[in-house]
Amino acid sequence: MSSIILETMLVIFIYFLCFFIVGTLIKNNSIVDIGWGLGFVIVAWFTTLRTANFYLPNVIVTVLITIWGLRLFYHIIKRNLGKKEDFRYANWRKEWGKLVIPRAFLQVYMLQGVFMFIVALPIILLNNEPFSNLTLIGVVGIIIWIIGFYFESVGDYQLKIFKANPENKGKIMDQGLWSYTRHPNYFGEATMWWGLGIISFFSGSSILVFLSPITITYLLLFVSGVPMLEKSFANRPGYKEYAEKTPVFFPWFPKKD
């Protein structure tokens, strides 16, 4: 295993250890969500500067991750600042009882660190290569990333505007991108990582880079993304009708009544 990979693991460990200490002191483990996007920016710049691989694909991937990570960091910190612990982490706190500190360390912070390392493979492995070259398929990967970024950022913005209107309190968001998929932001995030995987692989990286989009897609579709929100919205008035006409993940035209 190369030194850059081991060093990146150490950086991620220290990063989430800091969040664990703060989260434990303020009794709010949902702050780990704030660190998700920013952590990738740190990993991207650390590996880029550490290896000094300033070839075009390396620079492009680093810039794209920076744009995505900083936007997500700003979006989540603005949304969560001053609020109580997210319901997911609050429920775990009750379930874990006296073991909340060690279980949070392992199952919240360190587990996210493991996932961050796997998902960040497109930039880590790309920077681990002595040379990279942008190909035509790599350009296609950039376009795929742009599509994903559009769905995530615009979807988040549309939801923010919808919630800001007092008349929409208790209503289901079914407008804009939300009329084509029930989770445009999740679809967008998965799509972005597929784009980054394509850029990295066709620029000279190992096929292992595709562990990144496979992992994030699986997590969003079957673990911590879609299932949790679908369960929390299941009993809301109008959600059943919305779910019947709107695709759960992959965007498509809504079914007519």
PDB file of C-alpha atoms in Angstrom:
ATOM      1  CA  MET A   1       0.000   0.000   0.000  1.00  0.00           C
ATOM      2  CA  SER A   2       1.474   3.347  -1.043  1.00  0.00           C
ATOM      3  CA  SER A   3       2.328   6.058   1.460  1.00  0.00           C
ATOM      4  CA  ILE A   4      -0.251   8.481   0.039  1.00  0.00           C
ATOM      5  CA  ILE A   5      -3.048   5.996   0.750  1.00  0.00           C
ATOM      6  CA  LEU A   6      -1.885   5.428   4.329  1.00  0.00           C
ATOM      7  CA  GLU A   7      -1.438   9.155   4.888  1.00  0.00           C
ATOM      8  CA  THR A   8      -4.932   9.844   3.546  1.00  0.00           C
ATOM      9  CA  MET A   9      -6.368   7.249   5.925  1.00  0.00           C
ATOM     10  CA  LEU A  10      -4.634   9.032   8.803  1.00  0.00           C
ATOM     11  CA  VAL A  11      -5.960  12.428   7.702  1.00  0.00           C
ATOM     12  CA  ILE A  12      -9.513  11.062   7.549  1.00  0.00           C
ATOM     13  CA  PHE A  13      -9.132   9.404  10.966  1.00  0.00           C
ATOM     14  CA  ILE A  14      -7.919  12.630  12.615  1.00  0.00           C
ATOM     15  CA  TYR A  15     -10.639  14.615  10.842  1.00  0.00           C
ATOM     16  CA  PHE A  16     -13.485  12.471  12.162  1.00  0.00           C
ATOM     17  CA  LEU A  17     -11.844  12.129  15.577  1.00  0.00           C
ATOM     18  CA  CYS A  18     -12.131  15.915  15.905  1.00  0.00           C
ATOM     19  CA  PHE A  19     -15.812  15.774  14.981  1.00  0.00           C
ATOM     20  CA  PHE A  20     -16.338  12.937  17.481  1.00  0.00           C
ATOM     21  CA  ILE A  21     -14.830  14.975  20.307  1.00  0.00           C
ATOM     22  CA  VAL A  22     -16.974  18.021  19.498  1.00  0.00           C
ATOM     23  CA  GLY A  23     -20.124  15.945  18.937  1.00  0.00           C
ATOM     24  CA  THR A  24     -19.626  14.171  22.273  1.00  0.00           C
ATOM     25  CA  LEU A  25     -19.076  17.432  24.161  1.00  0.00           C
ATOM     26  CA  ILE A  26     -22.215  19.102  22.757  1.00  0.00           C
ATOM     27  CA  LYS A  27     -24.216  15.840  22.711  1.00  0.00           C
ATOM     28  CA  ASN A  28     -25.101  16.209  19.054  1.00  0.00           C
ATOM     29  CA  ASN A  29     -23.771  13.510  16.737  1.00  0.00           C
ATOM     30  CA  SER A  30     -25.572  14.964  13.723  1.00  0.00           C
ATOM     31  CA  ILE A  31     -22.687  17.420  13.318  1.00  0.00           C
ATOM     32  CA  VAL A  32     -20.983  14.577  11.456  1.00  0.00           C
ATOM     33  CA  ASP A  33     -23.226  15.443   8.499  1.00  0.00           C
ATOM     34  CA  ILE A  34     -21.595  18.871   8.356  1.00  0.00           C
ATOM     35  CA  GLY A  35     -18.203  17.235   7.928  1.00  0.00           C
ATOM     36  CA  TRP A  36     -19.153  15.006   4.984  1.00  0.00           C
ATOM     37  CA  GLY A  37     -18.705  17.436   2.093  1.00  0.00           C
ATOM     38  CA  LEU A  38     -15.826  19.391   3.635  1.00  0.00           C
ATOM     39  CA  GLY A  39     -13.921  16.180   4.349  1.00  0.00           C
ATOM     40  CA  PHE A  40     -13.729  15.337   0.656  1.00  0.00           C
ATOM     41  CA  VAL A  41     -12.376  18.807  -0.101  1.00  0.00           C
ATOM     42  CA  ILE A  42      -9.620  18.253   2.455  1.00  0.00           C
ATOM     43  CA  VAL A  43      -8.819  14.812   1.030  1.00  0.00           C
ATOM     44  CA  ALA A  44      -8.770  16.156  -2.534  1.00  0.00           C
ATOM     45  CA  TRP A  45      -6.407  19.026  -1.775  1.00  0.00           C
ATOM     46  CA  PHE A  46      -4.217  16.968   0.561  1.00  0.00           C
ATOM     47  CA  THR A  47      -3.618  14.237  -2.031  1.00  0.00           C
ATOM     48  CA  THR A  48      -3.185  16.718  -4.876  1.00  0.00           C
ATOM     49  CA  LEU A  49      -0.636  18.854  -3.039  1.00  0.00           C
ATOM     50  CA  ARG A  50       1.071  15.869  -1.413  1.00  0.00           C
ATOM     51  CA  THR A  51       1.762  14.167  -4.752  1.00  0.00           C
ATOM     52  CA  ALA A  52       2.105  17.394  -6.767  1.00  0.00           C
ATOM     53  CA  ASN A  53       0.218  15.758  -9.643  1.00  0.00           C
ATOM     54  CA  PHE A  54      -1.093  18.822 -11.405  1.00  0.00           C
ATOM     55  CA  TYR A  55      -2.109  17.099 -14.612  1.00  0.00           C
ATOM     56  CA  LEU A  56      -5.399  18.227 -16.159  1.00  0.00           C
ATOM     57  CA  PRO A  57      -7.579  15.317 -14.893  1.00  0.00           C
ATOM     58  CA  ASN A  58      -6.198  15.696 -11.356  1.00  0.00           C
ATOM     59  CA  VAL A  59      -6.908  19.430 -11.316  1.00  0.00           C
ATOM     60  CA  ILE A  60     -10.393  18.962 -12.791  1.00  0.00           C
ATOM     61  CA  VAL A  61     -11.383  16.283 -10.265  1.00  0.00           C
ATOM     62  CA  THR A  62     -10.018  18.363  -7.371  1.00  0.00           C
ATOM     63  CA  VAL A  63     -11.918  21.451  -8.535  1.00  0.00           C
ATOM     64  CA  LEU A  64     -15.160  19.513  -9.042  1.00  0.00           C
ATOM     65  CA  ILE A  65     -14.927  17.949  -5.579  1.00  0.00           C
ATOM     66  CA  THR A  66     -14.182  21.372  -4.092  1.00  0.00           C
ATOM     67  CA  ILE A  67     -17.242  22.944  -5.748  1.00  0.00           C
ATOM     68  CA  TRP A  68     -19.495  20.099  -4.603  1.00  0.00           C
ATOM     69  CA  GLY A  69     -18.014  19.759  -1.104  1.00  0.00           C
ATOM     70  CA  LEU A  70     -18.076  23.444  -0.191  1.00  0.00           C
ATOM     71  CA  ARG A  71     -21.643  23.857  -1.474  1.00  0.00           C
ATOM     72  CA  LEU A  72     -22.800  20.837   0.527  1.00  0.00           C
ATOM     73  CA  PHE A  73     -20.921  22.023   3.622  1.00  0.00           C
ATOM     74  CA  TYR A  74     -22.555  25.456   3.416  1.00  0.00           C
ATOM     75  CA  HIS A  75     -25.992  23.983   2.718  1.00  0.00           C
ATOM     76  CA  ILE A  76     -25.932  21.562   5.672  1.00  0.00           C
ATOM     77  CA  ILE A  77     -24.355  23.925   8.202  1.00  0.00           C
ATOM     78  CA  LYS A  78     -26.904  26.620   7.347  1.00  0.00           C
ATOM     79  CA  ARG A  79     -29.750  24.103   7.601  1.00  0.00           C
ATOM     80  CA  ASN A  80     -28.615  22.485  10.869  1.00  0.00           C
ATOM     81  CA  LEU A  81     -27.051  25.396  12.750  1.00  0.00           C
ATOM     82  CA  GLY A  82     -28.787  25.974  16.066  1.00  0.00           C
ATOM     83  CA  LYS A  83     -31.136  23.016  15.669  1.00  0.00           C
ATOM     84  CA  LYS A  84     -31.505  19.920  17.803  1.00  0.00           C
ATOM     85  CA  GLU A  85     -29.844  16.613  17.004  1.00  0.00           C
ATOM     86  CA  ASP A  86     -31.242  15.039  13.838  1.00  0.00           C
ATOM     87  CA  PHE A  87     -33.943  12.416  14.508  1.00  0.00           C
ATOM     88  CA  ARG A  88     -31.743   9.577  13.209  1.00  0.00           C
ATOM     89  CA  TYR A  89     -28.927  10.258  15.656  1.00  0.00           C
ATOM     90  CA  ALA A  90     -31.361  11.091  18.471  1.00  0.00           C
ATOM     91  CA  ASN A  91     -33.016   7.690  18.030  1.00  0.00           C
ATOM     92  CA  TRP A  92     -29.643   5.944  18.096  1.00  0.00           C
ATOM     93  CA  ARG A  93     -28.720   7.878  21.251  1.00  0.00           C
ATOM     94  CA  LYS A  94     -31.815   6.446  22.969  1.00  0.00           C
ATOM     95  CA  GLU A  95     -31.186   2.918  21.650  1.00  0.00           C
ATOM     96  CA  TRP A  96     -27.523   2.859  22.654  1.00  0.00           C
ATOM     97  CA  GLY A  97     -28.041   4.253  26.165  1.00  0.00           C
ATOM     98  CA  LYS A  98     -24.844   4.039  28.255  1.00  0.00           C
ATOM     99  CA  LEU A  99     -22.882   2.764  25.247  1.00  0.00           C
ATOM    100  CA  VAL A 100     -23.673   5.845  23.159  1.00  0.00           C
ATOM    101  CA  ILE A 101     -20.092   7.212  23.229  1.00  0.00           C
ATOM    102  CA  PRO A 102     -18.191   4.092  22.038  1.00  0.00           C
ATOM    103  CA  ARG A 103     -20.941   3.126  19.591  1.00  0.00           C
ATOM    104  CA  ALA A 104     -21.132   6.644  18.175  1.00  0.00           C
ATOM    105  CA  PHE A 105     -17.344   6.648  17.783  1.00  0.00           C
ATOM    106  CA  LEU A 106     -17.416   3.412  15.796  1.00  0.00           C
ATOM    107  CA  GLN A 107     -20.823   3.419  14.069  1.00  0.00           C
ATOM    108  CA  VAL A 108     -21.164   7.128  13.291  1.00  0.00           C
ATOM    109  CA  TYR A 109     -17.775   8.812  13.026  1.00  0.00           C
ATOM    110  CA  MET A 110     -15.328   6.043  12.147  1.00  0.00           C
ATOM    111  CA  LEU A 111     -17.828   4.323   9.865  1.00  0.00           C
ATOM    112  CA  GLN A 112     -18.286   7.578   7.960  1.00  0.00           C
ATOM    113  CA  GLY A 113     -14.517   7.807   7.766  1.00  0.00           C
ATOM    114  CA  VAL A 114     -14.368   4.370   6.134  1.00  0.00           C
ATOM    115  CA  PHE A 115     -17.059   5.345   3.664  1.00  0.00           C
ATOM    116  CA  MET A 116     -15.309   8.649   2.955  1.00  0.00           C
ATOM    117  CA  PHE A 117     -12.102   6.818   2.058  1.00  0.00           C
ATOM    118  CA  ILE A 118     -13.933   4.418  -0.282  1.00  0.00           C
ATOM    119  CA  VAL A 119     -16.003   7.146  -1.930  1.00  0.00           C
ATOM    120  CA  ALA A 120     -12.929   9.376  -2.341  1.00  0.00           C
ATOM    121  CA  LEU A 121     -11.057   6.679  -4.302  1.00  0.00           C
ATOM    122  CA  PRO A 122     -11.432   8.496  -7.672  1.00  0.00           C
ATOM    123  CA  ILE A 123      -9.194  11.332  -6.465  1.00  0.00           C
ATOM    124  CA  ILE A 124      -6.927   9.263  -4.159  1.00  0.00           C
ATOM    125  CA  LEU A 125      -6.081   6.668  -6.825  1.00  0.00           C
ATOM    126  CA  LEU A 126      -5.832   9.282  -9.566  1.00  0.00           C
ATOM    127  CA  ASN A 127      -3.272  11.213  -7.549  1.00  0.00           C
ATOM    128  CA  ASN A 128      -1.459   7.951  -6.798  1.00  0.00           C
ATOM    129  CA  GLU A 129      -0.723   7.530 -10.521  1.00  0.00           C
ATOM    130  CA  PRO A 130       2.529   9.028 -11.852  1.00  0.00           C
ATOM    131  CA  PHE A 131       0.753  10.425 -14.924  1.00  0.00           C
ATOM    132  CA  SER A 132      -2.803  11.075 -16.100  1.00  0.00           C
ATOM    133  CA  ASN A 133      -4.367  12.191 -19.351  1.00  0.00           C
ATOM    134  CA  LEU A 134      -7.870  13.537 -20.027  1.00  0.00           C
ATOM    135  CA  THR A 135      -9.678  11.476 -22.657  1.00  0.00           C
ATOM    136  CA  LEU A 136     -12.903  11.951 -24.594  1.00  0.00           C
ATOM    137  CA  ILE A 137     -14.703   9.548 -22.245  1.00  0.00           C
ATOM    138  CA  GLY A 138     -13.277  11.598 -19.378  1.00  0.00           C
ATOM    139  CA  VAL A 139     -15.063  14.620 -20.852  1.00  0.00           C
ATOM    140  CA  VAL A 140     -18.267  12.559 -20.840  1.00  0.00           C
ATOM    141  CA  GLY A 141     -17.601  11.951 -17.139  1.00  0.00           C
ATOM    142  CA  ILE A 142     -17.418  15.720 -16.587  1.00  0.00           C
ATOM    143  CA  ILE A 143     -20.793  16.146 -18.301  1.00  0.00           C
ATOM    144  CA  ILE A 144     -22.279  13.387 -16.109  1.00  0.00           C
ATOM    145  CA  TRP A 145     -20.896  15.168 -13.033  1.00  0.00           C
ATOM    146  CA  ILE A 146     -22.486  18.459 -14.145  1.00  0.00           C
ATOM    147  CA  ILE A 147     -25.872  16.727 -14.533  1.00  0.00           C
ATOM    148  CA  GLY A 148     -25.544  15.277 -11.043  1.00  0.00           C
ATOM    149  CA  PHE A 149     -24.503  18.596  -9.542  1.00  0.00           C
ATOM    150  CA  TYR A 150     -27.492  20.265 -11.170  1.00  0.00           C
ATOM    151  CA  PHE A 151     -29.917  17.758  -9.654  1.00  0.00           C
ATOM    152  CA  GLU A 152     -28.391  17.988  -6.172  1.00  0.00           C
ATOM    153  CA  SER A 153     -27.905  21.753  -5.945  1.00  0.00           C
ATOM    154  CA  VAL A 154     -31.105  22.799  -7.734  1.00  0.00           C
ATOM    155  CA  GLY A 155     -33.115  20.143  -5.879  1.00  0.00           C
ATOM    156  CA  ASP A 156     -31.844  21.436  -2.522  1.00  0.00           C
ATOM    157  CA  TYR A 157     -32.574  25.030  -3.544  1.00  0.00           C
ATOM    158  CA  GLN A 158     -36.103  24.256  -4.711  1.00  0.00           C
ATOM    159  CA  LEU A 159     -36.847  22.434  -1.451  1.00  0.00           C
ATOM    160  CA  LYS A 160     -35.448  25.345   0.564  1.00  0.00           C
ATOM    161  CA  ILE A 161     -37.686  27.849  -1.244  1.00  0.00           C
ATOM    162  CA  PHE A 162     -40.697  25.539  -0.831  1.00  0.00           C
ATOM    163  CA  LYS A 163     -40.160  25.166   2.923  1.00  0.00           C
ATOM    164  CA  ALA A 164     -39.617  28.907   3.367  1.00  0.00           C
ATOM    165  CA  ASN A 165     -43.205  29.563   2.264  1.00  0.00           C
ATOM    166  CA  PRO A 166     -45.531  29.301   5.307  1.00  0.00           C
ATOM    167  CA  GLU A 167     -48.394  28.266   2.998  1.00  0.00           C
ATOM    168  CA  ASN A 168     -46.534  25.012   2.240  1.00  0.00           C
ATOM    169  CA  LYS A 169     -46.301  23.864   5.873  1.00  0.00           C
ATOM    170  CA  GLY A 170     -47.274  20.201   6.071  1.00  0.00           C
ATOM    171  CA  LYS A 171     -47.441  19.870   2.299  1.00  0.00           C
ATOM    172  CA  ILE A 172     -45.423  17.501   0.130  1.00  0.00           C
ATOM    173  CA  MET A 173     -42.819  19.010  -2.176  1.00  0.00           C
ATOM    174  CA  ASP A 174     -43.831  17.838  -5.665  1.00  0.00           C
ATOM    175  CA  GLN A 175     -42.631  20.726  -7.819  1.00  0.00           C
ATOM    176  CA  GLY A 176     -39.624  21.311 -10.081  1.00  0.00           C
ATOM    177  CA  LEU A 177     -37.143  18.440 -10.031  1.00  0.00           C
ATOM    178  CA  TRP A 178     -39.177  16.865  -7.226  1.00  0.00           C
ATOM    179  CA  SER A 179     -41.914  16.099  -9.730  1.00  0.00           C
ATOM    180  CA  TYR A 180     -39.517  13.818 -11.660  1.00  0.00           C
ATOM    181  CA  THR A 181     -37.919  12.003  -8.711  1.00  0.00           C
ATOM    182  CA  ARG A 182     -38.733  11.874  -5.012  1.00  0.00           C
ATOM    183  CA  HIS A 183     -35.049  12.342  -4.189  1.00  0.00           C
ATOM    184  CA  PRO A 184     -33.342  14.569  -6.801  1.00  0.00           C
ATOM    185  CA  ASN A 185     -30.542  15.500  -4.397  1.00  0.00           C
ATOM    186  CA  TYR A 186     -29.670  11.860  -3.727  1.00  0.00           C
ATOM    187  CA  PHE A 187     -29.849  10.990  -7.417  1.00  0.00           C
ATOM    188  CA  GLY A 188     -27.613  13.969  -8.114  1.00  0.00           C
ATOM    189  CA  GLU A 189     -24.980  12.944  -5.577  1.00  0.00           C
ATOM    190  CA  ALA A 190     -24.771   9.391  -6.894  1.00  0.00           C
ATOM    191  CA  THR A 191     -24.547  10.670 -10.473  1.00  0.00           C
ATOM    192  CA  MET A 192     -21.689  13.026  -9.595  1.00  0.00           C
ATOM    193  CA  TRP A 193     -19.602  10.188  -8.174  1.00  0.00           C
ATOM    194  CA  TRP A 194     -20.226   8.065 -11.262  1.00  0.00           C
ATOM    195  CA  GLY A 195     -18.953  11.003 -13.296  1.00  0.00           C
ATOM    196  CA  LEU A 196     -15.839  11.321 -11.134  1.00  0.00           C
ATOM    197  CA  GLY A 197     -15.233   7.583 -11.343  1.00  0.00           C
ATOM    198  CA  ILE A 198     -15.371   7.724 -15.138  1.00  0.00           C
ATOM    199  CA  ILE A 199     -12.986  10.698 -15.278  1.00  0.00           C
ATOM    200  CA  SER A 200     -10.506   9.005 -12.962  1.00  0.00           C
ATOM    201  CA  PHE A 201     -10.589   5.546 -14.555  1.00  0.00           C
ATOM    202  CA  PHE A 202     -10.260   6.736 -18.142  1.00  0.00           C
ATOM    203  CA  SER A 203      -7.434   9.064 -17.090  1.00  0.00           C
ATOM    204  CA  GLY A 204      -5.311   6.116 -15.960  1.00  0.00           C
ATOM    205  CA  SER A 205      -6.591   5.044 -12.509  1.00  0.00           C
ATOM    206  CA  SER A 206      -7.363   1.523 -11.325  1.00  0.00           C
ATOM    207  CA  ILE A 207     -10.826   0.032 -11.867  1.00  0.00           C
ATOM    208  CA  LEU A 208     -11.125   0.185  -8.072  1.00  0.00           C
ATOM    209  CA  VAL A 209     -12.302   3.784  -8.488  1.00  0.00           C
ATOM    210  CA  PHE A 210     -15.753   2.394  -9.300  1.00  0.00           C
ATOM    211  CA  LEU A 211     -16.060   1.162  -5.718  1.00  0.00           C
ATOM    212  CA  SER A 212     -16.813   4.839  -5.036  1.00  0.00           C
ATOM    213  CA  PRO A 213     -20.029   5.320  -7.071  1.00  0.00           C
ATOM    214  CA  ILE A 214     -21.158   1.754  -6.332  1.00  0.00           C
ATOM    215  CA  THR A 215     -20.817   2.380  -2.587  1.00  0.00           C
ATOM    216  CA  ILE A 216     -22.506   5.793  -2.527  1.00  0.00           C
ATOM    217  CA  THR A 217     -25.342   4.579  -4.757  1.00  0.00           C
ATOM    218  CA  TYR A 218     -25.919   1.571  -2.513  1.00  0.00           C
ATOM    219  CA  LEU A 219     -25.871   3.701   0.648  1.00  0.00           C
ATOM    220  CA  LEU A 220     -28.304   6.246  -0.764  1.00  0.00           C
ATOM    221  CA  LEU A 221     -30.689   3.673  -2.231  1.00  0.00           C
ATOM    222  CA  PHE A 222     -30.708   1.017   0.468  1.00  0.00           C
ATOM    223  CA  VAL A 223     -29.191   2.279   3.739  1.00  0.00           C
ATOM    224  CA  SER A 224     -29.094   5.856   5.015  1.00  0.00           C
ATOM    225  CA  GLY A 225     -30.690   7.901   2.254  1.00  0.00           C
ATOM    226  CA  VAL A 226     -33.899   6.940   0.521  1.00  0.00           C
ATOM    227  CA  PRO A 227     -35.165   4.267   2.999  1.00  0.00           C
ATOM    228  CA  MET A 228     -34.973   6.558   6.049  1.00  0.00           C
ATOM    229  CA  LEU A 229     -36.746   9.466   4.375  1.00  0.00           C
ATOM    230  CA  GLU A 230     -39.355   7.252   2.755  1.00  0.00           C
ATOM    231  CA  LYS A 231     -40.136   5.765   6.163  1.00  0.00           C
ATOM    232  CA  SER A 232     -40.363   9.174   7.849  1.00  0.00           C
ATOM    233  CA  PHE A 233     -42.701  10.544   5.144  1.00  0.00           C
ATOM    234  CA  ALA A 234     -44.848   7.420   4.743  1.00  0.00           C
ATOM    235  CA  ASN A 235     -47.704   8.643   6.957  1.00  0.00           C
ATOM    236  CA  ARG A 236     -47.770  12.241   5.748  1.00  0.00           C
ATOM    237  CA  PRO A 237     -51.008  13.337   4.070  1.00  0.00           C
ATOM    238  CA  GLY A 238     -50.646  13.199   0.292  1.00  0.00           C
ATOM    239  CA  TYR A 239     -47.360  11.298   0.274  1.00  0.00           C
ATOM    240  CA  LYS A 240     -48.890   8.040  -0.896  1.00  0.00           C
ATOM    241  CA  GLU A 241     -50.407   9.772  -3.932  1.00  0.00           C
ATOM    242  CA  TYR A 242     -47.109  11.567  -4.605  1.00  0.00           C
ATOM    243  CA  ALA A 243     -45.164   8.292  -4.371  1.00  0.00           C
ATOM    244  CA  GLU A 244     -47.539   6.530  -6.771  1.00  0.00           C
ATOM    245  CA  LYS A 245     -46.918   9.013  -9.573  1.00  0.00           C
ATOM    246  CA  THR A 246     -43.277   9.994  -8.957  1.00  0.00           C
ATOM    247  CA  PRO A 247     -40.212   7.720  -9.412  1.00  0.00           C
ATOM    248  CA  VAL A 248     -38.335   7.075  -6.182  1.00  0.00           C
ATOM    249  CA  PHE A 249     -34.791   7.699  -7.462  1.00  0.00           C
ATOM    250  CA  PHE A 250     -34.108   7.753 -11.198  1.00  0.00           C
ATOM    251  CA  PRO A 251     -35.867  10.772 -12.774  1.00  0.00           C
ATOM    252  CA  TRP A 252     -38.742  10.213 -15.162  1.00  0.00           C
ATOM    253  CA  PHE A 253     -41.928  11.942 -16.156  1.00  0.00           C
ATOM    254  CA  PRO A 254     -44.620  11.665 -13.474  1.00  0.00           C
ATOM    255  CA  LYS A 255     -47.543   9.337 -14.056  1.00  0.00           C
ATOM    256  CA  LYS A 256     -50.772  11.048 -14.947  1.00  0.00           C
ATOM    257  CA  ASP A 257     -53.705  10.785 -12.555  1.00  0.00           C
TER     258      ASP A 257
END
